[in-house]
Amino acid sequence: MPKYKLTYFDVKGLGEGIRMILSYMEADWEEVRIERPQLPTSPWQKLKAGVKYHKLPVLEIDGKEVYQSSAICRYLASEAGLLGRNPWENLQIDIIEGTFKDFIVELQRAFGQQPEPWLDEAAKAERMRSVKEEAIPYYFKIYDDSVKGNNGYLAIGKLTWVDFYVIGFTETIEIATGEKIYEKYQNLNELKNRIYSIPSVKKWIDKRPESI
């Protein structure tokens, strides 16, 4: 069995779905968490220059580095039986993942993670309002309806990597925005509970470090 090493920030974010899939697989894995990457004293400031594409997460598979959260999840899914059964089903999975990335872009803009120094506080507040009152209701209704129409999962009527990908990030969204997403979207909440009750995943949930 391959040995995996995940390097990501000390948040759930785009790394948590990967952590959950590795746990689901009962893989041999370890992780490196980088705290407070925005600070000049953070290890990330030195590490970044040596990381291809200058972005995390990075997953090492028997010492070989691979990049991009979605690509990593798809690869692990191919090892864990979490892909679709044919190209059409994989397309349905990718559609959900694509809409989720659209939402993440809006979230990042609200938190100023894309450099826009000309924005004043009022403009930043308006972006956050837009995320809470427009983006979250729009996108999470899509996901909630998808779960309702797909036998309790986000796509193709069975557990796939995109379930871990979305559920893994959503806790971060709740903490960052203060929105109680799982209280408002019951089908999505049931999916979260279903995933968290998988024995190998529950083992990870019970021991994982506290983070946003």
GROMACS .gro file of C-alpha atoms in nm:
model
  212
    1MET     CA    1   0.000   0.000   0.000
    2PRO     CA    2   0.135   0.346  -0.085
    3LYS     CA    3   0.241   0.586   0.188
    4TYR     CA    4   0.084   0.933   0.174
    5LYS     CA    5   0.192   1.265   0.322
    6LEU     CA    6  -0.043   1.565   0.306
    7THR     CA    7   0.083   1.920   0.352
    8TYR     CA    8  -0.183   2.185   0.404
    9PHE     CA    9  -0.271   2.476   0.627
   10ASP     CA   10  -0.410   2.427   0.978
   11VAL     CA   11  -0.769   2.458   0.857
   12LYS     CA   12  -1.026   2.221   0.713
   13GLY     CA   13  -1.086   2.405   0.385
   14LEU     CA   14  -0.970   2.229   0.070
   15GLY     CA   15  -0.766   1.980   0.271
   16GLU     CA   16  -1.039   1.820   0.478
   17GLY     CA   17  -1.198   1.627   0.194
   18ILE     CA   18  -0.856   1.476   0.120
   19ARG     CA   19  -0.809   1.387   0.487
   20MET     CA   20  -1.151   1.222   0.494
   21ILE     CA   21  -1.088   1.018   0.180
   22LEU     CA   22  -0.750   0.899   0.310
   23SER     CA   23  -0.925   0.801   0.633
   24TYR     CA   24  -1.206   0.630   0.442
   25MET     CA   25  -0.942   0.429   0.254
   26GLU     CA   26  -0.771   0.340   0.582
   27ALA     CA   27  -0.455   0.451   0.407
   28ASP     CA   28  -0.111   0.483   0.560
   29TRP     CA   29  -0.091   0.863   0.582
   30GLU     CA   30   0.050   1.150   0.779
   31GLU     CA   31   0.013   1.524   0.753
   32VAL     CA   32   0.199   1.848   0.802
   33ARG     CA   33  -0.016   2.143   0.915
   34ILE     CA   34   0.110   2.495   0.857
   35GLU     CA   35  -0.022   2.754   1.101
   36ARG     CA   36  -0.090   3.121   1.029
   37PRO     CA   37   0.055   3.126   0.675
   38GLN     CA   38  -0.010   3.499   0.640
   39LEU     CA   39   0.248   3.589   0.906
   40PRO     CA   40   0.607   3.672   0.800
   41THR     CA   41   0.733   3.423   1.060
   42SER     CA   42   0.522   3.135   0.930
   43PRO     CA   43   0.710   2.832   0.789
   44TRP     CA   44   0.496   2.879   0.477
   45GLN     CA   45   0.696   3.189   0.378
   46LYS     CA   46   1.006   2.974   0.326
   47LEU     CA   47   0.828   2.661   0.208
   48LYS     CA   48   0.624   2.841  -0.060
   49ALA     CA   49   0.919   2.907  -0.292
   50GLY     CA   50   0.990   2.535  -0.318
   51VAL     CA   51   0.631   2.430  -0.381
   52LYS     CA   52   0.525   2.389  -0.741
   53TYR     CA   53   0.248   2.640  -0.828
   54HIS     CA   54   0.312   2.802  -0.484
   55LYS     CA   55  -0.015   2.658  -0.351
   56LEU     CA   56  -0.135   2.395  -0.107
   57PRO     CA   57  -0.247   2.123  -0.061
   58VAL     CA   58   0.037   1.901  -0.173
   59LEU     CA   59   0.009   1.525  -0.143
   60GLU     CA   60   0.316   1.304  -0.154
   61ILE     CA   61   0.253   0.951  -0.276
   62ASP     CA   62   0.554   0.735  -0.200
   63GLY     CA   63   0.761   1.053  -0.219
   64LYS     CA   64   0.612   1.184  -0.546
   65GLU     CA   65   0.435   1.518  -0.511
   66VAL     CA   66   0.094   1.588  -0.666
   67TYR     CA   67  -0.106   1.910  -0.654
   68GLN     CA   68  -0.453   2.066  -0.676
   69SER     CA   69  -0.722   1.953  -0.435
   70SER     CA   70  -0.970   1.830  -0.697
   71ALA     CA   71  -0.707   1.636  -0.889
   72ILE     CA   72  -0.583   1.477  -0.566
   73CYS     CA   73  -0.937   1.377  -0.469
   74ARG     CA   74  -1.004   1.226  -0.812
   75TYR     CA   75  -0.685   1.023  -0.796
   76LEU     CA   76  -0.760   0.894  -0.447
   77ALA     CA   77  -1.117   0.823  -0.558
   78SER     CA   78  -0.981   0.596  -0.833
   79GLU     CA   79  -0.803   0.396  -0.562
   80ALA     CA   80  -1.099   0.394  -0.324
   81GLY     CA   81  -1.395   0.318  -0.551
   82LEU     CA   82  -1.532   0.671  -0.521
   83LEU     CA   83  -1.557   0.756  -0.891
   84GLY     CA   84  -1.858   0.716  -1.118
   85ARG     CA   85  -1.920   0.396  -1.311
   86ASN     CA   86  -1.883   0.563  -1.652
   87PRO     CA   87  -1.789   0.899  -1.810
   88TRP     CA   88  -2.144   1.034  -1.777
   89GLU     CA   89  -2.151   0.971  -1.404
   90ASN     CA   90  -1.808   1.129  -1.363
   91LEU     CA   91  -1.942   1.434  -1.547
   92GLN     CA   92  -2.224   1.466  -1.292
   93ILE     CA   93  -1.968   1.455  -1.012
   94ASP     CA   94  -1.753   1.718  -1.182
   95ILE     CA   95  -2.053   1.949  -1.227
   96ILE     CA   96  -2.109   1.955  -0.850
   97GLU     CA   97  -1.738   2.014  -0.790
   98GLY     CA   98  -1.735   2.297  -1.045
   99THR     CA   99  -2.028   2.478  -0.887
  100PHE     CA  100  -1.864   2.443  -0.547
  101LYS     CA  101  -1.546   2.604  -0.679
  102ASP     CA  102  -1.759   2.888  -0.817
  103PHE     CA  103  -1.888   2.943  -0.464
  104ILE     CA  104  -1.535   2.930  -0.319
  105VAL     CA  105  -1.428   3.211  -0.555
  106GLU     CA  106  -1.707   3.431  -0.416
  107LEU     CA  107  -1.608   3.341  -0.062
  108GLN     CA  108  -1.243   3.427  -0.127
  109ARG     CA  109  -1.335   3.762  -0.275
  110ALA     CA  110  -1.540   3.844   0.034
  111PHE     CA  111  -1.239   3.772   0.256
  112GLY     CA  112  -0.995   3.963   0.037
  113GLN     CA  113  -0.790   3.657  -0.056
  114GLN     CA  114  -0.757   3.794  -0.407
  115PRO     CA  115  -0.548   4.117  -0.392
  116GLU     CA  116  -0.775   4.418  -0.425
  117PRO     CA  117  -0.619   4.688  -0.204
  118TRP     CA  118  -0.852   4.957  -0.337
  119LEU     CA  119  -1.152   4.808  -0.157
  120ASP     CA  120  -1.272   5.006   0.144
  121GLU     CA  121  -1.443   4.854   0.448
  122ALA     CA  122  -1.790   4.928   0.313
  123ALA     CA  123  -1.713   4.739  -0.008
  124LYS     CA  124  -1.578   4.444   0.190
  125ALA     CA  125  -1.890   4.441   0.407
  126GLU     CA  126  -2.108   4.442   0.096
  127ARG     CA  127  -1.923   4.140  -0.039
  128MET     CA  128  -1.976   3.952   0.285
  129ARG     CA  129  -2.344   4.045   0.281
  130SER     CA  130  -2.365   3.913  -0.073
  131VAL     CA  131  -2.208   3.581   0.031
  132LYS     CA  132  -2.445   3.537   0.326
  133GLU     CA  133  -2.767   3.656   0.165
  134GLU     CA  134  -2.718   3.557  -0.198
  135ALA     CA  135  -2.436   3.310  -0.264
  136ILE     CA  136  -2.497   3.068   0.025
  137PRO     CA  137  -2.874   3.042  -0.034
  138TYR     CA  138  -2.823   3.001  -0.409
  139TYR     CA  139  -2.546   2.742  -0.406
  140PHE     CA  140  -2.645   2.543  -0.100
  141LYS     CA  141  -3.000   2.501  -0.224
  142ILE     CA  142  -2.843   2.340  -0.532
  143TYR     CA  143  -2.645   2.101  -0.313
  144ASP     CA  144  -2.936   2.029  -0.080
  145ASP     CA  145  -3.165   1.954  -0.375
  146SER     CA  146  -2.893   1.738  -0.531
  147VAL     CA  147  -2.873   1.527  -0.217
  148LYS     CA  148  -3.251   1.495  -0.207
  149GLY     CA  149  -3.263   1.379  -0.569
  150ASN     CA  150  -2.964   1.144  -0.560
  151ASN     CA  151  -3.048   0.888  -0.295
  152GLY     CA  152  -2.888   1.093  -0.018
  153TYR     CA  153  -2.567   1.186  -0.202
  154LEU     CA  154  -2.455   1.484  -0.410
  155ALA     CA  155  -2.434   1.293  -0.738
  156ILE     CA  156  -2.516   0.963  -0.910
  157GLY     CA  157  -2.699   0.810  -0.614
  158LYS     CA  158  -2.394   0.680  -0.432
  159LEU     CA  159  -2.100   0.794  -0.222
  160THR     CA  160  -1.832   0.965  -0.431
  161TRP     CA  161  -1.531   1.186  -0.373
  162VAL     CA  162  -1.733   1.504  -0.421
  163ASP     CA  163  -1.936   1.425  -0.108
  164PHE     CA  164  -1.616   1.437   0.098
  165TYR     CA  165  -1.495   1.744  -0.092
  166VAL     CA  166  -1.806   1.954  -0.021
  167ILE     CA  167  -1.878   1.831   0.331
  168GLY     CA  168  -1.513   1.873   0.429
  169PHE     CA  169  -1.510   2.241   0.334
  170THR     CA  170  -1.857   2.337   0.460
  171GLU     CA  171  -1.759   2.346   0.827
  172THR     CA  172  -1.500   2.611   0.738
  173ILE     CA  173  -1.768   2.809   0.558
  174GLU     CA  174  -1.994   2.795   0.863
  175ILE     CA  175  -1.721   2.924   1.094
  176ALA     CA  176  -1.596   3.190   0.852
  177THR     CA  177  -1.940   3.336   0.777
  178GLY     CA  178  -2.131   3.257   1.095
  179GLU     CA  179  -2.405   3.092   0.889
  180LYS     CA  180  -2.563   2.773   1.026
  181ILE     CA  181  -2.563   2.592   0.694
  182TYR     CA  182  -2.632   2.244   0.828
  183GLU     CA  183  -2.928   2.372   1.032
  184LYS     CA  184  -3.081   2.529   0.722
  185TYR     CA  185  -3.017   2.250   0.471
  186GLN     CA  186  -3.136   1.925   0.623
  187ASN     CA  187  -3.056   1.695   0.330
  188LEU     CA  188  -2.697   1.817   0.337
  189ASN     CA  189  -2.689   1.772   0.713
  190GLU     CA  190  -2.806   1.412   0.675
  191LEU     CA  191  -2.527   1.354   0.422
  192LYS     CA  192  -2.273   1.497   0.667
  193ASN     CA  193  -2.400   1.266   0.942
  194ARG     CA  194  -2.390   0.969   0.706
  195ILE     CA  195  -2.028   1.040   0.614
  196TYR     CA  196  -1.923   1.108   0.972
  197SER     CA  197  -2.072   0.775   1.081
  198ILE     CA  198  -1.853   0.570   0.845
  199PRO     CA  199  -1.628   0.392   1.098
  200SER     CA  200  -1.292   0.482   0.942
  201VAL     CA  201  -1.402   0.844   0.887
  202LYS     CA  202  -1.549   0.870   1.237
  203LYS     CA  203  -1.215   0.762   1.375
  204TRP     CA  204  -1.057   1.062   1.199
  205ILE     CA  205  -1.333   1.303   1.305
  206ASP     CA  206  -1.292   1.199   1.668
  207LYS     CA  207  -0.916   1.260   1.675
  208ARG     CA  208  -0.860   1.547   1.429
  209PRO     CA  209  -0.717   1.874   1.563
  210GLU     CA  210  -0.950   2.165   1.631
  211SER     CA  211  -0.948   2.410   1.341
  212ILE     CA  212  -1.174   2.625   1.130
   0.00000   0.00000   0.00000
